CSV table of C-alpha atoms in Angstrom, one decimal:
chain,number,residue,atom,x,y,z
A,15,UNK,CA,-8.5,-24.0,-1.2
A,16,UNK,CA,-5.3,-22.0,-1.7
A,17,UNK,CA,-7.0,-18.9,-0.3
A,18,UNK,CA,-8.0,-20.8,2.9
A,19,UNK,CA,-4.4,-21.9,3.4
A,20,UNK,CA,-3.1,-18.4,3.0
A,21,UNK,CA,-5.7,-17.1,5.5
A,22,UNK,CA,-4.7,-19.9,7.8
A,23,UNK,CA,-1.0,-18.9,7.6
A,24,UNK,CA,-1.9,-15.2,8.4
A,25,UNK,CA,-4.2,-16.2,11.3
A,26,UNK,CA,-1.6,-18.5,12.7
A,27,UNK,CA,1.1,-15.9,12.5
A,28,UNK,CA,-1.0,-13.2,14.2
A,29,UNK,CA,-1.9,-15.7,16.9
A,30,UNK,CA,1.8,-16.5,17.5
A,31,UNK,CA,2.6,-12.7,17.5
A,32,UNK,CA,-0.1,-12.0,20.1
A,33,UNK,CA,1.2,-14.8,22.3
A,34,UNK,CA,4.8,-13.6,21.9
A,35,UNK,CA,3.8,-10.1,23.0
A,36,UNK,CA,2.3,-11.5,26.2
A,37,UNK,CA,4.8,-9.6,28.5
A,38,UNK,CA,3.8,-6.2,27.2
A,39,UNK,CA,1.0,-4.0,28.7
A,40,UNK,CA,-2.3,-4.9,27.2
A,41,UNK,CA,-2.7,-1.6,25.4
A,42,UNK,CA,0.6,-1.7,23.7
A,43,UNK,CA,0.2,-5.4,22.8
A,44,UNK,CA,-3.1,-4.6,21.2
A,45,UNK,CA,-1.7,-1.7,19.3
A,46,UNK,CA,1.2,-3.6,17.9
A,47,UNK,CA,-1.0,-6.5,16.8
A,48,UNK,CA,-3.3,-4.0,15.2
A,49,UNK,CA,-0.5,-2.3,13.3
A,50,UNK,CA,1.1,-5.5,12.1
A,51,UNK,CA,-2.3,-6.8,11.1
A,52,UNK,CA,-2.8,-3.6,9.0
A,53,UNK,CA,0.7,-4.2,7.5
A,54,UNK,CA,-0.2,-7.8,6.5
A,55,UNK,CA,-3.4,-6.6,4.9
A,56,UNK,CA,-1.7,-3.9,2.9
A,57,UNK,CA,1.1,-6.3,1.8
A,58,UNK,CA,-1.4,-9.0,0.8
A,59,UNK,CA,-3.4,-6.4,-1.2
A,60,UNK,CA,-0.3,-5.7,-3.2
A,61,UNK,CA,0.5,-9.3,-4.1
A,62,UNK,CA,-0.1,-10.1,-7.7
A,63,UNK,CA,-0.5,-13.8,-6.9
A,64,UNK,CA,-1.6,-14.1,-3.3
A,65,UNK,CA,-1.1,-17.8,-2.6
A,66,UNK,CA,0.4,-19.6,0.4
A,67,UNK,CA,3.9,-19.3,-1.0
A,68,UNK,CA,3.8,-15.5,-1.5
A,69,UNK,CA,2.0,-15.0,1.8
A,70,UNK,CA,4.6,-17.1,3.6
A,71,UNK,CA,7.3,-14.9,2.1
A,72,UNK,CA,5.5,-11.8,3.2
A,73,UNK,CA,5.3,-13.1,6.8
A,74,UNK,CA,9.0,-14.1,6.7
A,75,UNK,CA,9.7,-10.6,5.7
A,76,UNK,CA,7.8,-9.2,8.7
A,77,UNK,CA,9.9,-11.4,10.9
A,78,UNK,CA,9.7,-13.9,13.7
A,79,UNK,CA,7.2,-12.9,16.4
A,80,UNK,CA,9.9,-13.5,19.1
A,81,UNK,CA,12.1,-10.9,17.4
A,82,UNK,CA,9.3,-8.3,17.3
A,83,UNK,CA,8.5,-9.0,20.9
A,84,UNK,CA,12.2,-8.6,21.8
A,85,UNK,CA,12.3,-5.2,20.0
A,86,UNK,CA,9.1,-4.1,21.8
A,87,UNK,CA,10.5,-5.1,25.2
A,88,UNK,CA,13.7,-3.3,24.5
A,89,UNK,CA,11.8,-0.1,23.8
A,90,UNK,CA,10.6,0.2,27.3
A,91,UNK,CA,7.3,0.7,29.1
A,92,UNK,CA,4.3,2.5,27.7
A,93,UNK,CA,4.4,5.9,29.4
A,94,UNK,CA,1.2,7.1,27.9
A,95,UNK,CA,-1.0,4.5,29.4
A,96,UNK,CA,-1.8,6.5,32.5
A,97,UNK,CA,-2.6,9.5,30.4
A,98,UNK,CA,-5.3,7.5,28.5
A,99,UNK,CA,-6.8,6.3,31.8
A,100,UNK,CA,-7.1,9.8,32.9
A,101,UNK,CA,-8.7,10.8,29.6
A,102,UNK,CA,-11.4,8.2,30.0
A,103,UNK,CA,-12.2,9.5,33.5
A,104,UNK,CA,-12.6,12.9,32.0
A,105,UNK,CA,-14.8,11.6,29.2
A,106,UNK,CA,-17.1,9.8,31.6
A,107,UNK,CA,-17.4,13.0,33.6
A,108,UNK,CA,-18.4,14.9,30.5
A,109,UNK,CA,-21.0,12.4,29.6
A,110,UNK,CA,-22.5,12.8,33.0
A,111,UNK,CA,-22.5,16.5,32.6
A,112,UNK,CA,-24.6,16.3,29.6
A,113,UNK,CA,-22.2,15.8,26.8
A,114,UNK,CA,-21.8,19.5,26.2
A,115,UNK,CA,-18.2,20.6,25.8
A,116,UNK,CA,-16.8,17.1,25.1
A,117,UNK,CA,-14.6,18.6,22.5
A,118,UNK,CA,-13.0,21.0,25.0
A,119,UNK,CA,-12.4,18.1,27.4
A,120,UNK,CA,-10.6,16.0,24.8
A,121,UNK,CA,-8.5,18.9,23.6
A,122,UNK,CA,-7.4,19.6,27.1
A,123,UNK,CA,-5.9,16.2,27.6
A,124,UNK,CA,-3.4,15.9,24.7
A,125,UNK,CA,-4.2,12.2,24.2
A,126,UNK,CA,-6.0,12.1,20.9
A,127,UNK,CA,-3.7,12.8,18.0
A,128,UNK,CA,-6.6,14.3,16.2
A,129,UNK,CA,-7.9,16.9,18.5
A,130,UNK,CA,-4.7,17.5,20.4
A,131,UNK,CA,-2.0,17.0,17.9
A,132,UNK,CA,-0.2,20.2,18.7
A,133,UNK,CA,-0.2,19.5,22.4
A,134,UNK,CA,1.3,16.0,21.8
A,135,UNK,CA,3.9,17.5,19.5
A,136,UNK,CA,5.5,19.3,22.5
A,137,UNK,CA,5.0,16.5,24.9
A,138,UNK,CA,7.8,14.9,27.0
A,139,UNK,CA,10.8,14.0,25.0
A,140,UNK,CA,13.0,11.0,26.0
A,141,UNK,CA,16.3,11.6,27.7
A,142,UNK,CA,18.2,10.7,24.5
A,143,UNK,CA,16.7,13.7,22.8
A,144,UNK,CA,16.8,15.9,25.8
A,145,UNK,CA,19.6,18.1,24.5
A,146,UNK,CA,17.6,18.7,21.3
A,147,UNK,CA,14.3,19.8,22.7
A,148,UNK,CA,14.0,20.9,26.3
A,149,UNK,CA,10.8,22.9,26.2
A,150,UNK,CA,7.7,20.9,27.3
A,151,UNK,CA,4.6,22.9,27.0
A,152,UNK,CA,2.1,20.0,27.5
A,153,UNK,CA,-0.3,20.7,30.3
A,154,UNK,CA,-0.4,18.3,33.1
A,155,UNK,CA,-3.2,15.9,32.3
A,156,UNK,CA,-4.3,15.6,35.9
A,157,UNK,CA,-5.2,19.2,36.3
A,158,UNK,CA,-7.5,19.3,33.2
A,159,UNK,CA,-9.2,16.1,34.3
A,160,UNK,CA,-10.0,17.7,37.6
A,161,UNK,CA,-11.3,20.8,35.9
A,162,UNK,CA,-13.7,18.7,33.8
A,163,UNK,CA,-14.8,16.5,36.6
A,164,UNK,CA,-15.8,19.4,38.7
A,165,UNK,CA,-18.3,20.6,36.0
A,166,UNK,CA,-20.3,17.3,36.5
A,167,UNK,CA,-23.4,18.0,38.7
A,168,UNK,CA,-23.8,15.6,41.7
A,169,UNK,CA,-26.1,12.7,40.9
A,170,UNK,CA,-29.0,13.2,43.2
A,171,UNK,CA,-31.7,10.6,43.9
A,172,UNK,CA,-34.2,13.0,42.3
A,173,UNK,CA,-32.4,12.7,39.0
A,174,UNK,CA,-32.6,8.9,39.2
A,175,UNK,CA,-36.4,9.1,39.7
A,176,UNK,CA,-36.9,11.4,36.7
A,177,UNK,CA,-34.8,9.1,34.6
A,178,UNK,CA,-36.9,6.1,35.5
A,179,UNK,CA,-38.8,6.1,32.3
A,180,UNK,CA,-36.5,7.7,29.7
A,181,UNK,CA,-37.2,8.0,26.0
A,182,UNK,CA,-33.7,6.6,25.4
A,183,UNK,CA,-31.2,5.3,27.8
A,184,UNK,CA,-28.3,7.6,28.8
A,185,UNK,CA,-24.9,6.2,27.9
A,186,UNK,CA,-22.6,5.2,25.2
A,187,UNK,CA,-23.8,3.7,21.9
A,188,UNK,CA,-21.4,2.0,19.5
A,189,UNK,CA,-21.5,0.8,15.9
A,190,UNK,CA,-18.7,-1.7,16.0
A,191,UNK,CA,-17.1,-4.4,18.1
A,192,UNK,CA,-14.1,-4.0,20.4
A,193,UNK,CA,-10.8,-3.9,18.7
A,194,UNK,CA,-12.0,-2.2,15.5
A,195,UNK,CA,-12.0,1.6,15.0
A,196,UNK,CA,-15.7,2.7,15.2
A,197,UNK,CA,-18.0,5.6,15.9
A,198,UNK,CA,-19.7,5.9,19.3
A,199,UNK,CA,-22.4,8.3,20.4
A,200,UNK,CA,-22.6,9.6,24.0
A,201,UNK,CA,-26.2,10.5,24.9
A,202,UNK,CA,-27.7,11.9,28.0
A,203,UNK,CA,-31.4,11.7,28.4
A,204,UNK,CA,-32.7,15.0,29.9
A,205,UNK,CA,-36.2,15.7,31.0
A,206,UNK,CA,-39.3,15.7,28.7
A,207,UNK,CA,-37.6,13.7,25.9
A,208,UNK,CA,-34.7,16.1,25.5
A,209,UNK,CA,-31.3,14.6,24.7
A,210,UNK,CA,-27.8,15.9,24.3
A,211,UNK,CA,-24.4,14.4,23.6
A,212,UNK,CA,-21.8,13.9,21.0
A,213,UNK,CA,-20.8,11.7,18.1
A,214,UNK,CA,-17.2,10.5,18.6
A,215,UNK,CA,-14.7,8.1,17.1
A,216,UNK,CA,-12.6,5.4,18.8
A,217,UNK,CA,-9.4,4.7,17.0
A,218,UNK,CA,-7.9,1.2,16.9
A,219,UNK,CA,-5.2,2.2,19.4
A,220,UNK,CA,-7.7,3.4,22.0
A,221,UNK,CA,-7.5,7.1,21.3
A,222,UNK,CA,-10.7,9.1,20.7
A,223,UNK,CA,-11.8,12.1,18.6
A,224,UNK,CA,-15.0,14.1,18.6
A,225,UNK,CA,-16.9,14.4,15.3
A,226,UNK,CA,-19.6,16.9,16.5
A,227,UNK,CA,-21.9,17.5,19.4
A,228,UNK,CA,-25.7,17.1,19.3
A,229,UNK,CA,-28.8,18.3,21.1
A,230,UNK,CA,-32.3,17.1,20.3
A,231,UNK,CA,-35.4,15.2,21.4
A,232,UNK,CA,-37.0,11.8,21.3
A,233,UNK,CA,-40.8,11.5,20.5
A,234,UNK,CA,-42.7,8.4,19.6
A,235,UNK,CA,-39.7,6.4,18.7
A,236,UNK,CA,-38.0,9.1,16.5
A,237,UNK,CA,-34.9,10.9,17.7
A,238,UNK,CA,-34.3,14.3,16.1
A,239,UNK,CA,-30.7,15.5,16.5
A,240,UNK,CA,-29.3,18.9,15.8
A,241,UNK,CA,-25.5,18.7,15.2
A,242,UNK,CA,-23.2,21.5,16.3
A,243,UNK,CA,-19.5,22.2,16.7
A,244,UNK,CA,-18.4,20.0,13.8
A,245,UNK,CA,-14.7,19.4,14.5
A,246,UNK,CA,-12.2,20.3,11.8
A,247,UNK,CA,-8.9,18.7,12.6
A,248,UNK,CA,-5.6,20.6,11.8
A,249,UNK,CA,-4.2,20.4,8.2
A,250,UNK,CA,-3.9,17.1,6.5
A,251,UNK,CA,-5.9,15.1,8.9
A,252,UNK,CA,-9.1,13.4,7.8
A,253,UNK,CA,-12.3,14.8,9.3
A,254,UNK,CA,-14.4,12.3,11.2
A,255,UNK,CA,-17.4,14.0,9.7
A,256,UNK,CA,-18.1,16.2,6.7
A,257,UNK,CA,-21.2,17.6,5.1
A,258,UNK,CA,-23.1,17.1,8.3
A,259,UNK,CA,-26.8,18.0,7.8
A,260,UNK,CA,-28.4,20.5,10.1
A,261,UNK,CA,-30.9,17.9,11.3
A,262,UNK,CA,-30.5,14.1,11.7
A,263,UNK,CA,-33.4,11.8,12.2
A,264,UNK,CA,-33.0,8.5,13.9
A,265,UNK,CA,-35.4,5.7,14.7
A,266,UNK,CA,-35.1,4.6,18.3
A,267,UNK,CA,-35.7,1.4,20.0
A,268,UNK,CA,-34.9,1.8,23.7
A,269,UNK,CA,-31.3,0.5,23.7
A,270,UNK,CA,-30.5,1.1,20.0
A,271,UNK,CA,-31.0,3.7,17.3
A,272,UNK,CA,-30.5,3.9,13.6
A,273,UNK,CA,-29.1,7.0,12.0
A,274,UNK,CA,-30.3,6.0,8.5
A,275,UNK,CA,-28.0,7.1,5.8
A,276,UNK,CA,-25.1,8.2,8.0
A,277,UNK,CA,-22.4,7.3,5.4
A,278,UNK,CA,-23.1,10.6,3.7
A,279,UNK,CA,-21.6,12.5,6.7
A,280,UNK,CA,-19.6,10.1,8.8
A,281,UNK,CA,-16.4,9.8,6.9
A,282,UNK,CA,-15.3,6.3,7.9
A,283,UNK,CA,-18.7,4.6,7.7
A,284,UNK,CA,-18.6,2.2,4.7
A,285,UNK,CA,-22.0,0.5,4.9
A,286,UNK,CA,-25.5,1.5,6.1
A,287,UNK,CA,-25.3,-1.4,8.6
A,288,UNK,CA,-22.7,0.8,10.4
A,289,UNK,CA,-25.4,3.5,11.0
A,290,UNK,CA,-27.0,1.2,13.6
A,291,UNK,CA,-25.8,2.0,17.1
A,292,UNK,CA,-26.5,-0.1,20.1
A,293,UNK,CA,-26.1,0.6,23.8
A,294,UNK,CA,-22.7,-0.5,25.2
A,295,UNK,CA,-22.5,-1.3,28.9
A,296,UNK,CA,-18.7,-1.6,28.5
A,297,UNK,CA,-18.2,2.0,27.2
A,298,UNK,CA,-16.8,3.2,23.8
A,299,UNK,CA,-14.8,0.1,23.2
A,300,UNK,CA,-18.0,-1.9,22.7
A,301,UNK,CA,-18.5,-5.6,23.0
A,302,UNK,CA,-15.7,-8.0,22.1
A,303,UNK,CA,-16.5,-10.4,19.3
B,3,UNK,CA,24.4,1.6,16.0
B,4,UNK,CA,22.2,0.5,13.1
B,5,UNK,CA,19.0,0.5,15.2
B,6,UNK,CA,19.8,3.9,16.7
B,7,UNK,CA,20.2,5.4,13.2
B,8,UNK,CA,17.1,3.8,11.9
B,9,UNK,CA,14.8,5.9,14.0
B,10,UNK,CA,16.3,8.9,12.4
B,11,UNK,CA,15.8,7.3,9.0
B,12,UNK,CA,12.1,7.1,9.9
B,13,UNK,CA,12.1,10.7,10.8
B,14,UNK,CA,13.9,11.6,7.6
B,15,UNK,CA,11.3,9.6,5.5
B,16,UNK,CA,8.6,11.7,7.1
B,17,UNK,CA,10.3,15.1,6.6
B,18,UNK,CA,8.7,15.9,3.3
B,19,UNK,CA,5.4,14.0,3.6
B,20,UNK,CA,3.2,11.9,5.8
B,21,UNK,CA,3.3,8.2,5.2
B,22,UNK,CA,1.2,5.2,6.4
B,23,UNK,CA,2.8,2.4,8.3
B,24,UNK,CA,3.2,-0.1,5.5
B,25,UNK,CA,4.7,2.5,3.2
B,26,UNK,CA,7.2,3.6,5.8
B,27,UNK,CA,8.3,0.1,6.7
B,28,UNK,CA,8.6,-0.9,3.0
B,29,UNK,CA,10.8,2.1,2.3
B,30,UNK,CA,13.2,0.9,5.0
B,31,UNK,CA,13.2,-2.8,4.1
B,32,UNK,CA,13.6,-2.1,0.3
B,33,UNK,CA,16.7,-0.2,1.1
B,34,UNK,CA,18.0,-3.0,3.3
B,35,UNK,CA,17.9,-0.8,6.4
B,36,UNK,CA,15.8,-3.4,8.3
B,37,UNK,CA,15.6,-7.2,7.8
B,38,UNK,CA,12.5,-7.8,10.0
B,39,UNK,CA,9.8,-5.4,9.0
B,40,UNK,CA,7.8,-6.1,12.1
B,41,UNK,CA,10.5,-4.7,14.4
B,42,UNK,CA,9.9,-1.2,13.0
B,43,UNK,CA,6.5,-0.9,14.7
B,44,UNK,CA,7.8,-1.0,18.3
B,45,UNK,CA,10.2,1.8,17.2
B,46,UNK,CA,7.3,3.8,15.8
B,47,UNK,CA,5.5,3.4,19.1
B,48,UNK,CA,8.5,4.8,20.9
B,49,UNK,CA,8.8,7.7,18.5
B,50,UNK,CA,5.2,8.5,19.1
B,51,UNK,CA,5.5,8.2,22.9
B,52,UNK,CA,8.4,10.5,22.8
B,53,UNK,CA,6.4,13.0,20.8
B,54,UNK,CA,8.6,12.9,17.7
B,55,UNK,CA,5.9,11.6,15.5
B,56,UNK,CA,2.1,11.5,15.7
B,57,UNK,CA,-0.5,9.4,14.0
B,58,UNK,CA,-3.8,10.1,12.3
B,59,UNK,CA,-6.3,8.1,10.2
B,60,UNK,CA,-6.9,8.9,6.6
B,61,UNK,CA,-9.3,7.4,4.2
B,62,UNK,CA,-7.9,5.3,1.4
B,63,UNK,CA,-9.3,5.0,-2.1
B,64,UNK,CA,-8.7,1.3,-1.8
B,65,UNK,CA,-9.7,-0.5,1.4
B,66,UNK,CA,-10.1,0.7,5.0
B,67,UNK,CA,-8.7,3.9,6.4
B,68,UNK,CA,-4.9,4.0,6.9
B,69,UNK,CA,-2.9,5.0,10.0
B,70,UNK,CA,-0.6,7.7,8.9
B,71,UNK,CA,2.5,9.0,10.7
B,72,UNK,CA,3.5,12.7,10.7
B,73,UNK,CA,6.6,14.4,12.0
B,74,UNK,CA,6.0,16.8,14.9
B,75,UNK,CA,7.9,20.0,15.5
B,76,UNK,CA,9.9,18.1,18.2
B,77,UNK,CA,10.6,15.4,15.7
B,78,UNK,CA,11.8,17.9,13.1
B,79,UNK,CA,14.2,19.4,15.6
B,80,UNK,CA,15.5,16.0,16.7
B,81,UNK,CA,16.1,15.2,13.0
B,82,UNK,CA,18.0,18.4,12.3
B,83,UNK,CA,20.2,17.9,15.3
B,84,UNK,CA,21.0,14.3,14.3
B,85,UNK,CA,21.7,15.3,10.7
B,86,UNK,CA,24.3,17.7,12.0
B,87,UNK,CA,26.0,15.2,14.4
B,88,UNK,CA,25.8,12.5,11.8
B,89,UNK,CA,27.7,14.5,9.2
B,90,UNK,CA,30.5,15.3,11.7
B,91,UNK,CA,30.7,11.6,12.7
B,92,UNK,CA,30.7,10.4,9.1
B,93,UNK,CA,33.4,12.9,8.0
B,94,UNK,CA,35.6,11.8,10.9
B,95,UNK,CA,35.1,8.1,10.1
B,96,UNK,CA,35.6,8.7,6.4
B,97,UNK,CA,38.9,10.5,7.1
B,98,UNK,CA,40.2,7.6,9.2
B,99,UNK,CA,39.1,5.0,6.7
B,100,UNK,CA,40.8,6.8,3.9
B,101,UNK,CA,44.0,6.7,5.9
B,102,UNK,CA,44.0,10.4,6.5
B,103,UNK,CA,44.6,12.0,9.9
B,104,UNK,CA,42.3,13.7,12.2
B,105,UNK,CA,42.4,17.5,12.4
């Protein structure tokens, strides 16, 4: 009973916070709610006696939603939003091009902190720090997006005819709902059962990282994937994948596939249920639940 | 002034090691640098947008992966510059408070 009350307090607080942040851009609002939700979870996990009294104290300590909203509004607009939009455009172009070179595309954008940490480190510095750091070596995101987009072959009507009866549908497959960090797989169905693509990760704040690329084939409901280019992020950063096998076997059902025991190589997968990927018409974010 | 200094306290906390959000915020609140823990997160967003810190996810032995913050090269430079200016400012204020005169 006590536990339900504490849960209710937290849910109510997060709802009020979300409402108070209503004037922020959607991406920033989502990120703040996600970060404070993580904070609440960490704080609750450390409580010796998590009842409604201690949980209320914990929420008081985080502060009034209106104060957090005021602090967020005082900190100005989200300058990165447009960069992320461009990154998605690039990602879609890569998927159309066959998924090969996804890693290169993401690194070129400087949006993902994983793949492009060093680029972001030299990104634009606010005016208040202008005298401290004046060198900005970040590449203009627009130019790299253009470069990626031009590698995508034109979609001809012939291609559409060939793809009329694919072994697996081309597109994005996700293993988690919108708003949670999860893996997604970009697959392109080639001719004669050949597939190619990449295994990627969508972080809670909307940034993405590439775990590894794949090529393979689909025959009689079994997809065989050969991983390549397993990404090793720069020092200290957790890899999205490790101990990746040379061959991955997956059972396919038109709009879904199951990687089997993927927790042995996908670092953030915690249960075998998360090895089931389903087609997402809404892209990497997946369905909202 | 307090809020302006706090962003450098965040950078200073990250000087020697990466920290996850909760850990970072608790370090500030336990030292009475902030009263409302939640207001630190918008500040972290700005530091990240300004390229002074960056985030990454790391597995945790207990519970889900944690969002860690790390100082960038630009952040390190900003911190060094602030530390220098802060010392000058502090010495001047200290001298006045102690009834001394300015040089």
